[in-house]
JSON list of C-alpha atoms in Angstrom, two decimals:
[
{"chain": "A", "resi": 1, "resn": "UNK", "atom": "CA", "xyz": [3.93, -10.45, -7.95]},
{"chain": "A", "resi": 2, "resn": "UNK", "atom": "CA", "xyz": [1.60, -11.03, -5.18]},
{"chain": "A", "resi": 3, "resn": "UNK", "atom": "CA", "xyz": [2.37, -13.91, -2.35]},
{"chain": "A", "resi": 4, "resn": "UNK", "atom": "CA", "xyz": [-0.56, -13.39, -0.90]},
{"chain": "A", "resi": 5, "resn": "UNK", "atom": "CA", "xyz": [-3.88, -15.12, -1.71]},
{"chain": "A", "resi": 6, "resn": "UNK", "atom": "CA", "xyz": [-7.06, -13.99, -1.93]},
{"chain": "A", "resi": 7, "resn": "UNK", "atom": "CA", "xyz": [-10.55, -15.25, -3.43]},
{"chain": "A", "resi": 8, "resn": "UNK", "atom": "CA", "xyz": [-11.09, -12.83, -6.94]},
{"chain": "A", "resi": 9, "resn": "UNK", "atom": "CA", "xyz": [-14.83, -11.94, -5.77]},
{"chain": "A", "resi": 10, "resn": "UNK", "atom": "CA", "xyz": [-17.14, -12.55, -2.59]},
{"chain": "A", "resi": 11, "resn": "UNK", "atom": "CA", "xyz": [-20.79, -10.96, -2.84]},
{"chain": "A", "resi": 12, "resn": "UNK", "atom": "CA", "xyz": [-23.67, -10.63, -0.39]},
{"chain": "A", "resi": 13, "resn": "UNK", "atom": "CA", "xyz": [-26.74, -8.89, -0.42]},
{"chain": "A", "resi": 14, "resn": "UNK", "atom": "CA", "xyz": [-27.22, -5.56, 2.13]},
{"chain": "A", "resi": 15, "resn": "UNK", "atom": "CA", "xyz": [-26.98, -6.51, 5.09]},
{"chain": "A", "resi": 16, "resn": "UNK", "atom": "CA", "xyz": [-25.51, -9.11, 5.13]},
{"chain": "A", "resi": 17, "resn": "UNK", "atom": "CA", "xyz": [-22.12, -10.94, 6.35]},
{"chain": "A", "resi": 18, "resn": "UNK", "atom": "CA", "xyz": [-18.81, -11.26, 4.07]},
{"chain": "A", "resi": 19, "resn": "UNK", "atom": "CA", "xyz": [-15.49, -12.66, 4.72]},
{"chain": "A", "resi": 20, "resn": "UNK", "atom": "CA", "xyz": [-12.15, -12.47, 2.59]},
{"chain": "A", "resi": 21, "resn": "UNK", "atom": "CA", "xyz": [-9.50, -14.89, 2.99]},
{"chain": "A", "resi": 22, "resn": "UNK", "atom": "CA", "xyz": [-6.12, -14.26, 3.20]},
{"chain": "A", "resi": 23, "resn": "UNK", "atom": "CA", "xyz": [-3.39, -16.50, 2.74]},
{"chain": "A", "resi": 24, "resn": "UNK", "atom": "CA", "xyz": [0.34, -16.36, 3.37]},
{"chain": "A", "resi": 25, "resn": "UNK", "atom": "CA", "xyz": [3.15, -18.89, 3.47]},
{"chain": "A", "resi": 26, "resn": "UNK", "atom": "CA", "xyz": [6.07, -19.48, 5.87]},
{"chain": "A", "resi": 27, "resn": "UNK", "atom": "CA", "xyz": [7.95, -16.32, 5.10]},
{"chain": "A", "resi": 28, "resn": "UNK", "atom": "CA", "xyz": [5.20, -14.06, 5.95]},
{"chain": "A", "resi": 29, "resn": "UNK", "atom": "CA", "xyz": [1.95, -14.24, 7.82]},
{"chain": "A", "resi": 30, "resn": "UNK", "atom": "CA", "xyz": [2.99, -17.69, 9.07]},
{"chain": "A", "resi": 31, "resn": "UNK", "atom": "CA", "xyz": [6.26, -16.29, 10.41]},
{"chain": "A", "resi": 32, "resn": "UNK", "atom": "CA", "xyz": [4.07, -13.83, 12.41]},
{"chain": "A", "resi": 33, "resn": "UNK", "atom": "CA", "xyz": [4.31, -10.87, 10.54]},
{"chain": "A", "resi": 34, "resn": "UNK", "atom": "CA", "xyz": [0.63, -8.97, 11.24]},
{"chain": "A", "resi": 35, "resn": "UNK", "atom": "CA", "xyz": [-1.62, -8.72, 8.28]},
{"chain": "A", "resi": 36, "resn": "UNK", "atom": "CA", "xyz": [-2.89, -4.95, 7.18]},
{"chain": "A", "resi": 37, "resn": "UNK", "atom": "CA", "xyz": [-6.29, -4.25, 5.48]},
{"chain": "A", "resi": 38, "resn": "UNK", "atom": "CA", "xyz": [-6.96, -1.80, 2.39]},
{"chain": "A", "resi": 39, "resn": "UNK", "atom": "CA", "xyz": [-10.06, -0.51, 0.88]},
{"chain": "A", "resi": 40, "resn": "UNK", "atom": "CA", "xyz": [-10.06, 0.97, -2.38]},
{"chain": "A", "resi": 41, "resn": "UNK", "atom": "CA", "xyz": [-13.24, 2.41, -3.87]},
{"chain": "A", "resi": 42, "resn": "UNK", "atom": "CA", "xyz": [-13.41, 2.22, -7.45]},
{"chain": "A", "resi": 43, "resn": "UNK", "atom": "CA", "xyz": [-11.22, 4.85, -8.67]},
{"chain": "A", "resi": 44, "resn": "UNK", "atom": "CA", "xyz": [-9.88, 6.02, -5.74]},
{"chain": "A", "resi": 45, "resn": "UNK", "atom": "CA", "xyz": [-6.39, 5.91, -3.65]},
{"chain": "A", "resi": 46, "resn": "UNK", "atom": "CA", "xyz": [-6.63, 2.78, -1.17]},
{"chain": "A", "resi": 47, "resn": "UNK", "atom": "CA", "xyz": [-7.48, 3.81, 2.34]},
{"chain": "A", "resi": 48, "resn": "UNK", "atom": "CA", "xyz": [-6.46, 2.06, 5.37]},
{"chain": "A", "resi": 49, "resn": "UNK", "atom": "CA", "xyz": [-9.10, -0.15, 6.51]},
{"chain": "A", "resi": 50, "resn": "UNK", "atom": "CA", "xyz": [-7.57, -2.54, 9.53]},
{"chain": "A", "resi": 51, "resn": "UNK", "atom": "CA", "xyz": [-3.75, -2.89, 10.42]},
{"chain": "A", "resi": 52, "resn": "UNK", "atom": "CA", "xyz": [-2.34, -5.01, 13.72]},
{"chain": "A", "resi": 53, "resn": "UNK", "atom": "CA", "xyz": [-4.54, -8.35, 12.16]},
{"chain": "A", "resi": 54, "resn": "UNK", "atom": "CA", "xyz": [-7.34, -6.03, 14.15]},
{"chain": "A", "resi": 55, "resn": "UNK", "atom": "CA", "xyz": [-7.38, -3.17, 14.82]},
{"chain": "A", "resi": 56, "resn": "UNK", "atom": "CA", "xyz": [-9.82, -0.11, 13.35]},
{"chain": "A", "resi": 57, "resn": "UNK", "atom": "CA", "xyz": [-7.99, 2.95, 12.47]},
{"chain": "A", "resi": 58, "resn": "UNK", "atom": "CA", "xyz": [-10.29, 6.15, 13.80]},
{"chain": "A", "resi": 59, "resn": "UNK", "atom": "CA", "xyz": [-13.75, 6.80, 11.30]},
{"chain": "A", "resi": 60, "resn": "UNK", "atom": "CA", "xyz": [-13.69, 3.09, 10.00]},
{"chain": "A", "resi": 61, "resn": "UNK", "atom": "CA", "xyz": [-16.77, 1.72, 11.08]},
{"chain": "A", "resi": 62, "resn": "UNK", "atom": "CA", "xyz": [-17.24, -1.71, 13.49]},
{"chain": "A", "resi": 63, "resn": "UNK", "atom": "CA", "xyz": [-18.67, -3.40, 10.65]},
{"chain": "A", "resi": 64, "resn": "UNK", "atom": "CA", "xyz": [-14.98, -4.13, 9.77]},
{"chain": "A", "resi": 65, "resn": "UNK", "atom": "CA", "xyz": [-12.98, -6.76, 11.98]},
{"chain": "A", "resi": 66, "resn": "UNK", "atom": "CA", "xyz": [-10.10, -8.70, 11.37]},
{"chain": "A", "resi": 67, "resn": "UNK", "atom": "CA", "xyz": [-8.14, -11.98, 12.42]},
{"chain": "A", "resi": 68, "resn": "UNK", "atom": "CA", "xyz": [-5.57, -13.77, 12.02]},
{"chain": "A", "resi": 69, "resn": "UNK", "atom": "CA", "xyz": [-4.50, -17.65, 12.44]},
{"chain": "A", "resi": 70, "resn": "UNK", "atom": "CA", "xyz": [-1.19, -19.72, 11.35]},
{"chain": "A", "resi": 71, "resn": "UNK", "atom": "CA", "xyz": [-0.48, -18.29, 7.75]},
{"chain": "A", "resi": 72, "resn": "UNK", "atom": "CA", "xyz": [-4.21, -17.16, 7.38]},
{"chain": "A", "resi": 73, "resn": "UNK", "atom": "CA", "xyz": [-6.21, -13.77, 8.00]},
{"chain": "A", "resi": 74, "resn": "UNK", "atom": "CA", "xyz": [-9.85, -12.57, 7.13]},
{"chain": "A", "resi": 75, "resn": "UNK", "atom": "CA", "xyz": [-11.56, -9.79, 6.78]},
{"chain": "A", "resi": 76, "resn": "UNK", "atom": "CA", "xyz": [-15.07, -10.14, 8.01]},
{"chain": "A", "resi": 77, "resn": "UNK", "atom": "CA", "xyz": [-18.00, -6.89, 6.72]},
{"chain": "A", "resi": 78, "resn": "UNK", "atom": "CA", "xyz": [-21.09, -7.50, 8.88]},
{"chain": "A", "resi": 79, "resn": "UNK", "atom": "CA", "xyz": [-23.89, -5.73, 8.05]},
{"chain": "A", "resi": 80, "resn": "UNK", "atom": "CA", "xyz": [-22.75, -5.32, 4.30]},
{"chain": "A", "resi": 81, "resn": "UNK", "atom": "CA", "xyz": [-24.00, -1.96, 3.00]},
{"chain": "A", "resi": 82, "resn": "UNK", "atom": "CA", "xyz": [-23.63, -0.63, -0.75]},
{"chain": "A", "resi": 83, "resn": "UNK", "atom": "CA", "xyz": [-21.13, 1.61, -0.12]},
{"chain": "A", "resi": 84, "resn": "UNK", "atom": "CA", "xyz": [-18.68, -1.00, 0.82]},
{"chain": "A", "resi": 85, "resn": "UNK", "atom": "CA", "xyz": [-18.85, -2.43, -2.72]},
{"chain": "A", "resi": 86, "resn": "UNK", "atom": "CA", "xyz": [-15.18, -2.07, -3.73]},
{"chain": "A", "resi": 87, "resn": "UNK", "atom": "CA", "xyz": [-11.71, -4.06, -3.61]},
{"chain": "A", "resi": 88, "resn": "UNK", "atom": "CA", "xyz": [-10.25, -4.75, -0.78]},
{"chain": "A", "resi": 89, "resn": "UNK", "atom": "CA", "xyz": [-6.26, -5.99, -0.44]},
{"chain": "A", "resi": 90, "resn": "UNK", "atom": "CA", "xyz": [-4.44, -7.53, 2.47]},
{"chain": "A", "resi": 91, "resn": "UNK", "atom": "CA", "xyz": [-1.11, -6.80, 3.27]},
{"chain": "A", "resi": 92, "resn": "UNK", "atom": "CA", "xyz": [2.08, -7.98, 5.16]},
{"chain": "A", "resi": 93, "resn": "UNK", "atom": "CA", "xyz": [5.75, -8.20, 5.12]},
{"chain": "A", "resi": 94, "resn": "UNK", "atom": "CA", "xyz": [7.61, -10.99, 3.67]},
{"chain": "A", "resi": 95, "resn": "UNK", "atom": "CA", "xyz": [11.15, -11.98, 4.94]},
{"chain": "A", "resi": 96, "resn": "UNK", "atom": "CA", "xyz": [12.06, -13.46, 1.65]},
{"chain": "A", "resi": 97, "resn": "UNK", "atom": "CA", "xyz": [14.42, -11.70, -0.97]},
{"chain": "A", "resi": 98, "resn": "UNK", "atom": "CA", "xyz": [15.85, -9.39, 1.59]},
{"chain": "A", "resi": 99, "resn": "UNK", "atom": "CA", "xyz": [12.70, -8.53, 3.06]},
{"chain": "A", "resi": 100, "resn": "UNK", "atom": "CA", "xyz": [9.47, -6.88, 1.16]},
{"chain": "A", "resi": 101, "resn": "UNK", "atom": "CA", "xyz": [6.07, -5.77, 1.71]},
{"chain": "A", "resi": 102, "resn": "UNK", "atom": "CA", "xyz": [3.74, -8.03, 0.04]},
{"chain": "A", "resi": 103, "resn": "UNK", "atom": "CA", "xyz": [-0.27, -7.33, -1.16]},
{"chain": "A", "resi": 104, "resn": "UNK", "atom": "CA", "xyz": [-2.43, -9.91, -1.70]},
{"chain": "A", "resi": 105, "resn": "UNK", "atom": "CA", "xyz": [-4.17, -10.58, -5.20]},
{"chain": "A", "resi": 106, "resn": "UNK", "atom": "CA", "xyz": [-7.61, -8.48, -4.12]},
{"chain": "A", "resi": 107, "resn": "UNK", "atom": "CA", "xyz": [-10.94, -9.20, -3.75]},
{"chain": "A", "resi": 108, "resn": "UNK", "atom": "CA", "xyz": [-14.01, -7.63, -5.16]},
{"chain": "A", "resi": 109, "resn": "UNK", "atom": "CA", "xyz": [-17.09, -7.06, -2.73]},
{"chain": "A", "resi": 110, "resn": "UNK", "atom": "CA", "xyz": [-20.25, -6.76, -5.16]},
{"chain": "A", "resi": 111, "resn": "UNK", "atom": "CA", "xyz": [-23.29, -5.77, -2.90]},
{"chain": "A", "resi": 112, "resn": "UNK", "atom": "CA", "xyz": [-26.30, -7.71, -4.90]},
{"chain": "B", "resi": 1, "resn": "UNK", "atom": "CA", "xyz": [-5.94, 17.18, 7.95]},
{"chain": "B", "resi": 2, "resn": "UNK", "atom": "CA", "xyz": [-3.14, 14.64, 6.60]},
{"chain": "B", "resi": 3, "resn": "UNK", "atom": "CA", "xyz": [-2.40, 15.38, 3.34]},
{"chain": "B", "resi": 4, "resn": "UNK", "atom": "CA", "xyz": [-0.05, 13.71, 0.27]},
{"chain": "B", "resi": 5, "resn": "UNK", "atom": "CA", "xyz": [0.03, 14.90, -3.05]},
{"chain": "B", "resi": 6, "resn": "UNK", "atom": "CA", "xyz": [1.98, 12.73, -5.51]},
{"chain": "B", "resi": 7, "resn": "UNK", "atom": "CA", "xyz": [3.26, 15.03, -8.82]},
{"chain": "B", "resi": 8, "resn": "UNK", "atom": "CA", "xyz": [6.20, 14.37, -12.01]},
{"chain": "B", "resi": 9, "resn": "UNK", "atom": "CA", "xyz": [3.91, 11.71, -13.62]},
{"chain": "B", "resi": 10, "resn": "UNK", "atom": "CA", "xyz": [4.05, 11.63, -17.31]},
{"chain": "B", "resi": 11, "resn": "UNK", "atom": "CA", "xyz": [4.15, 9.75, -20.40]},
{"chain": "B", "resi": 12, "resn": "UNK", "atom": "CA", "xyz": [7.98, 8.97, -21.31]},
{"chain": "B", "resi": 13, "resn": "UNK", "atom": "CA", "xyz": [9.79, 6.84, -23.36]},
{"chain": "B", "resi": 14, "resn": "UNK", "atom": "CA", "xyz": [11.58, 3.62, -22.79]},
{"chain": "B", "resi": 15, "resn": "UNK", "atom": "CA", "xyz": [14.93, 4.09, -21.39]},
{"chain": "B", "resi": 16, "resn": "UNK", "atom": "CA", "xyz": [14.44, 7.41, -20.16]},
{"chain": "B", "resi": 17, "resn": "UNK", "atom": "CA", "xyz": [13.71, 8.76, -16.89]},
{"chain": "B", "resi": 18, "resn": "UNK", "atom": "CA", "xyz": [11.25, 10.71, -14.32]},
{"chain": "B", "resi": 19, "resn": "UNK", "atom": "CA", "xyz": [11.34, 12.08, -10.53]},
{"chain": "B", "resi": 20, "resn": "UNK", "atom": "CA", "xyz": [7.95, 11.72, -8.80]},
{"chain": "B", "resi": 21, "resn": "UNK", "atom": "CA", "xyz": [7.52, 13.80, -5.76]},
{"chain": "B", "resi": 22, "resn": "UNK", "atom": "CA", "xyz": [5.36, 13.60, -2.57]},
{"chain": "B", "resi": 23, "resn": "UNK", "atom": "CA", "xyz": [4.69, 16.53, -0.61]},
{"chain": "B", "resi": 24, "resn": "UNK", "atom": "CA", "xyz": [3.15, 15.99, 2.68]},
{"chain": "B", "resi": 25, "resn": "UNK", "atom": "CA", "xyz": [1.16, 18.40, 4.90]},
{"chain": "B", "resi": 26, "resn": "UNK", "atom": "CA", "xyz": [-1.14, 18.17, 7.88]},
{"chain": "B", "resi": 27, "resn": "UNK", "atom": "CA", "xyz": [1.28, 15.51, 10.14]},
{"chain": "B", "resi": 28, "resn": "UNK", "atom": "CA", "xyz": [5.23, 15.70, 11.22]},
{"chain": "B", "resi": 29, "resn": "UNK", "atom": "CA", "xyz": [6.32, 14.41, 7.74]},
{"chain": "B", "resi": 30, "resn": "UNK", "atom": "CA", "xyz": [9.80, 13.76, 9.47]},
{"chain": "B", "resi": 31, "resn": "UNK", "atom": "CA", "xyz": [8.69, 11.16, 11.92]},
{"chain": "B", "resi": 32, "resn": "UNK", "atom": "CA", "xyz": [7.23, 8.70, 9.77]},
{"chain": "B", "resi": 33, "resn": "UNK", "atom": "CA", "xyz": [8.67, 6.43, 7.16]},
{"chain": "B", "resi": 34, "resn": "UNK", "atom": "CA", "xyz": [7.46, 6.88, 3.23]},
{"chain": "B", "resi": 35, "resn": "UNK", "atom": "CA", "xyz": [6.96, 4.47, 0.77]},
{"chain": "B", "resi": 36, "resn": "UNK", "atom": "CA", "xyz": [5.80, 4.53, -3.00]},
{"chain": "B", "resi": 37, "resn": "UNK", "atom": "CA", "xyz": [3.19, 1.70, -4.22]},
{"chain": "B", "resi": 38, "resn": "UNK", "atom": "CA", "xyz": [1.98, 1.29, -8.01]},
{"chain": "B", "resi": 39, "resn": "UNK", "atom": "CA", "xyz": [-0.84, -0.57, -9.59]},
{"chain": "B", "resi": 40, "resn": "UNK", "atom": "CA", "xyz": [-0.77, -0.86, -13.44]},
{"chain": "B", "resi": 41, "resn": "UNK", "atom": "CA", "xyz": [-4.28, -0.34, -15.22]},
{"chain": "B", "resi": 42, "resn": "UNK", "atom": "CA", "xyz": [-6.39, -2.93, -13.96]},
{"chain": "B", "resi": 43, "resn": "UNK", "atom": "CA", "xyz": [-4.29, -4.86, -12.03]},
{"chain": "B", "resi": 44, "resn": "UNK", "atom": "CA", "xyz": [-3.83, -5.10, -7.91]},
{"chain": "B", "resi": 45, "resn": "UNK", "atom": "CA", "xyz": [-0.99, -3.03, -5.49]},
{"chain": "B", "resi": 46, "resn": "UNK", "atom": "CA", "xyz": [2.72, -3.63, -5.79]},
{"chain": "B", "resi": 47, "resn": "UNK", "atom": "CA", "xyz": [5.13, -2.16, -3.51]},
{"chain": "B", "resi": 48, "resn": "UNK", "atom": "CA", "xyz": [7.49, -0.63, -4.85]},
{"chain": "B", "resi": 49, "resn": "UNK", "atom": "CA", "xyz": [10.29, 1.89, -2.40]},
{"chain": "B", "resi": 50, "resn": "UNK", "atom": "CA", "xyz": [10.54, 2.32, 1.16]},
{"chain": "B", "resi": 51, "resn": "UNK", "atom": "CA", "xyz": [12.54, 4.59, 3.52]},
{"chain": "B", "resi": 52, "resn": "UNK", "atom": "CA", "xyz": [12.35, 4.54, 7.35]},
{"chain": "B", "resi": 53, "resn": "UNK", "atom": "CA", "xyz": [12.40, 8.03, 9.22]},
{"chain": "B", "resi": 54, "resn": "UNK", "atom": "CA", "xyz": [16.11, 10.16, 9.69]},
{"chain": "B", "resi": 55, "resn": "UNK", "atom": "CA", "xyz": [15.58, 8.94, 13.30]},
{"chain": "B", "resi": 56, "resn": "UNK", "atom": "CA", "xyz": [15.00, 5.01, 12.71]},
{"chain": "B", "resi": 57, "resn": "UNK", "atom": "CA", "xyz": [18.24, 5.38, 10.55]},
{"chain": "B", "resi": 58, "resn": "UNK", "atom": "CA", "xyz": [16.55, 6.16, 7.20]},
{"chain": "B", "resi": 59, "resn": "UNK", "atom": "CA", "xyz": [17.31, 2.83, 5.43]},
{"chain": "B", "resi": 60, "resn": "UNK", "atom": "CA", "xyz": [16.00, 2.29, 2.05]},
{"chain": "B", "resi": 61, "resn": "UNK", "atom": "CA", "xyz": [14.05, -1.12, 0.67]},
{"chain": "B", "resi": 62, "resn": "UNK", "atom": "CA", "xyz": [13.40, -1.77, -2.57]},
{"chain": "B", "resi": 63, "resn": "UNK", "atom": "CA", "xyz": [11.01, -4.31, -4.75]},
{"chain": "B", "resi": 64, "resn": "UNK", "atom": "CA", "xyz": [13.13, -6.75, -6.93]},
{"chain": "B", "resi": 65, "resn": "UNK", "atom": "CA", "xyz": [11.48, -5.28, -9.52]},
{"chain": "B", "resi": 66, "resn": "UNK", "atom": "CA", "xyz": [13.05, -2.43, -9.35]},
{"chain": "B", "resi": 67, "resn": "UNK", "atom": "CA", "xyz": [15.93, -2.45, -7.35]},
{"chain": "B", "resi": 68, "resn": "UNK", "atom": "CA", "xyz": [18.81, -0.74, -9.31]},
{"chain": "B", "resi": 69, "resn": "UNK", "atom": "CA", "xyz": [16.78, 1.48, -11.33]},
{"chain": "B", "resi": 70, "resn": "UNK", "atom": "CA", "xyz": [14.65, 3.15, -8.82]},
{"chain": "B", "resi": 71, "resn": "UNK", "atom": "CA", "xyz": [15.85, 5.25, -6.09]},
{"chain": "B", "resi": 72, "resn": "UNK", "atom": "CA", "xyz": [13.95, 6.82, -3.17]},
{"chain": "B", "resi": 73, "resn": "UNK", "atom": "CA", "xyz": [14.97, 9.73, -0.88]},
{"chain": "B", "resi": 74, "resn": "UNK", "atom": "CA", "xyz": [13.24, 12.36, 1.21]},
{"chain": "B", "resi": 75, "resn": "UNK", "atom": "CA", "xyz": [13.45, 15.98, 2.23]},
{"chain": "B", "resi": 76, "resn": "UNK", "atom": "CA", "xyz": [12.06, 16.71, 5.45]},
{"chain": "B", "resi": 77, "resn": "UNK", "atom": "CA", "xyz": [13.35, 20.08, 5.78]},
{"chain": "B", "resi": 78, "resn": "UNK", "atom": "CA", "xyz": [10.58, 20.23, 2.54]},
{"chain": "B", "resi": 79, "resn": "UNK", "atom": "CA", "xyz": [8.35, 17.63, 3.83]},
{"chain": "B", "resi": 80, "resn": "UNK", "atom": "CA", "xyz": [8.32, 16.01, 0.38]},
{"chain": "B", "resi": 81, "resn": "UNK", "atom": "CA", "xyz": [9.43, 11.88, -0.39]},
{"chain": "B", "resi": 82, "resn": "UNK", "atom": "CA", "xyz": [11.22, 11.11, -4.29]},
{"chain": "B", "resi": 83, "resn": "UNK", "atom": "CA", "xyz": [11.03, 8.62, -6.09]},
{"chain": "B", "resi": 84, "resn": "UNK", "atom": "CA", "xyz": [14.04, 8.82, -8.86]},
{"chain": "B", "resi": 85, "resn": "UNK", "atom": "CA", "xyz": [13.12, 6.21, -11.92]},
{"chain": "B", "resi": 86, "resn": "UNK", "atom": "CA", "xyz": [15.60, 5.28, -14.50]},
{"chain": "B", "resi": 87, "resn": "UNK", "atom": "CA", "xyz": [16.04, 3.44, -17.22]},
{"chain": "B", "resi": 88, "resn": "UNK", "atom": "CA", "xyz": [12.38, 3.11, -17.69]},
{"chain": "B", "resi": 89, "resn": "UNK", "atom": "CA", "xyz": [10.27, 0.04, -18.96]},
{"chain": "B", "resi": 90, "resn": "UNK", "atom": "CA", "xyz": [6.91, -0.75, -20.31]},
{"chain": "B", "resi": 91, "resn": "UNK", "atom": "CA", "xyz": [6.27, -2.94, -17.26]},
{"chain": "B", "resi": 92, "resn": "UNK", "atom": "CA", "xyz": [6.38, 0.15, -15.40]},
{"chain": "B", "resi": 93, "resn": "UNK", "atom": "CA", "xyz": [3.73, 1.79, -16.71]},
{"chain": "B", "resi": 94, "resn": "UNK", "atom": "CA", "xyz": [0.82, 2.39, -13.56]},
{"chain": "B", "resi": 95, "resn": "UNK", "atom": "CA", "xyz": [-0.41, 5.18, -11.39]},
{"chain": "B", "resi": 96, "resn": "UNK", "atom": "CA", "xyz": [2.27, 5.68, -8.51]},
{"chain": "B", "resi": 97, "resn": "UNK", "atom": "CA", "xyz": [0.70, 6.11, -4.90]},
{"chain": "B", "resi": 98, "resn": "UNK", "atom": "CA", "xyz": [2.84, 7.69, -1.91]},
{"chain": "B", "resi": 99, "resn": "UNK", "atom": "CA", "xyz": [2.04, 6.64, 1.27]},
{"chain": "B", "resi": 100, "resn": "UNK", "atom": "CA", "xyz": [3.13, 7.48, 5.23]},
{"chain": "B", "resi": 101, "resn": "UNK", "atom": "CA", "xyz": [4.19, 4.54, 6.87]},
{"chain": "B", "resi": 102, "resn": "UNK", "atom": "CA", "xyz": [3.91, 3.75, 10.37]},
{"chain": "B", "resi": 103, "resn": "UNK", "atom": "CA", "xyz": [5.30, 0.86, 12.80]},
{"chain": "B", "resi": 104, "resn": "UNK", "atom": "CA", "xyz": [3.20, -2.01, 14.37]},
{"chain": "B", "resi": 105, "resn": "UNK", "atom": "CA", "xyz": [5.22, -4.10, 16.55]},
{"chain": "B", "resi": 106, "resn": "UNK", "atom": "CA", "xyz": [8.57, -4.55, 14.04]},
{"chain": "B", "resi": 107, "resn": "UNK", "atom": "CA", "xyz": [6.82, -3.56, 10.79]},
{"chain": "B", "resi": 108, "resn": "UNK", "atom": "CA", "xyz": [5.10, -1.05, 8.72]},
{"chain": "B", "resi": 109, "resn": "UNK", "atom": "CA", "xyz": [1.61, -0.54, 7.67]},
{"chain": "B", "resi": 110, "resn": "UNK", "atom": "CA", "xyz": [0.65, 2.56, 5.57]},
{"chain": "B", "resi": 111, "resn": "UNK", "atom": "CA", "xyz": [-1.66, 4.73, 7.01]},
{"chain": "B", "resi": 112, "resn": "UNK", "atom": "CA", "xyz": [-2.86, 7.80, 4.57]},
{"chain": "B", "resi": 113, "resn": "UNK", "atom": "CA", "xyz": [-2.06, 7.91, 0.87]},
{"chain": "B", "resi": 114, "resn": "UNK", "atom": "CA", "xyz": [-2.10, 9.72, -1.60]},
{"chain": "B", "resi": 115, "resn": "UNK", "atom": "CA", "xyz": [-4.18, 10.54, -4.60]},
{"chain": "B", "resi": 116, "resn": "UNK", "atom": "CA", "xyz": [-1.79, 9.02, -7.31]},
{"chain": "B", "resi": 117, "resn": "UNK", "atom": "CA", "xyz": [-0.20, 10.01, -9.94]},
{"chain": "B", "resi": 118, "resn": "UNK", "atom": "CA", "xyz": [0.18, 8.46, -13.72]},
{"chain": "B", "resi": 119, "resn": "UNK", "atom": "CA", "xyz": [3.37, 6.96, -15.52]},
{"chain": "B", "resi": 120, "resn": "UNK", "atom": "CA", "xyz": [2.76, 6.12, -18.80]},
{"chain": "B", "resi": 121, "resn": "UNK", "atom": "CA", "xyz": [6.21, 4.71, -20.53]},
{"chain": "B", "resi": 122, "resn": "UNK", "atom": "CA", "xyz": [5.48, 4.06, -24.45]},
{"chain": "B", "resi": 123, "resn": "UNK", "atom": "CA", "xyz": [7.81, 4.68, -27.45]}
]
């Protein structure tokens, strides 16, 4: 189950700026453990989008950032463009239950 | 060019059980850790098995899930990450990914997957 929470949908016309929120608890992003960004294109493996809370693997473009505060992250798209419409899922590592990677719930980024 | 190809997906029957493999090409498959994800039809990413490299010690994590009935293991001589599932359920029923893990700070994140591969477990 996911312990990590994120809005179901966020939509924005091109162009245009889009966050996802990301939240965490005690045992996880508020512990410090760094928050991880996926992007998975509709019927398609995920792809790495952000990891370190902010940091752009090589080929993702600067439209993509990422932050992180207290037991919160976000994922902000700038310049939204239709080929970002997809879902995107936030990941850390939880100390709970022995320790466990965690996704959140995923959003959906509809480009109106 | 980094490469991970998930295979041994199948439709089986409760109870029963499967080997997926993930065969890796295109990086030093022994330096990084491996870990298998699933996501049933329509529904988000769960982790599911992790295992660090031979030289970080090569300790295995599991989900709750599936700790006990799932085991993972790698080959590097082969270059290819298992994931051994018995005693099968209905709830496991989802495409599996693979994925190469690497460290940031005292974690993972999980850098190139794979395409997936489909367990279907039905009576």
């Amino acid at each position: 189950q996911s312990v990590l929470t994120q809005p179901p949908s966020v939509s924005g016309a091109p162009g245009q700026r889009v966050t996802i929120s990301c939240t965490g608890s005690s045992s996880n992003i508020g512990l410090g453990y760094d928050v991880h960004w996926y992007q998975q294109l509709p019927g398609t493996a995920p792809k790495l989008l952000i990891y370190g809370n902010n940091n752009r693997p090589s080929g993702v473009p600067d439209r993509f950032s990422g932050s992180k505060s207290g037991t919160s992250a976000s994922l902000a798209i700038t310049g939204l463009q239709v080929e970002d419409e997809a879902d995107y899922y936030c990941q850390s590592y939880d100390s709970s239950l022995g320790g466990c990677y965690v996704f959140g719930t995923g959003t959906r980024v509809t480009v109106l | 060019e980094v490469q991970l190809v998930e295979s041994g997906g199948g439709l089986v029957k409760p109870g029963r059980s499967l080997r997926l493999s993930c065969t890796g090409s295109g990086f030093t498959f022994g330096d990084y850790a491996m870990s298998w994800f699933r996501q049933a039809p329509g529904k988000g990413l769960e982790w599911v098995a992790f295992i660090k490299s031979k030289p970080y010690g090569g300790t295995t994590k599991y989900a709750a899930s599936v700790k006990g009935r799932f085991t993972i293991s790698r080959d590097d001589s082969r270059s290819i990450a298992y994931l051994q599932m018995n005693n099968l359920e209905t709830g496991d029923t989802a495409i599996y990914y693979c994925s190469s893990g690497s460290l940031f700070w005292s974690e993972y994140y999980f850098d190139y997957w794979g395409q997936g591969t489909l367990v279907t477990v039905s009576s």
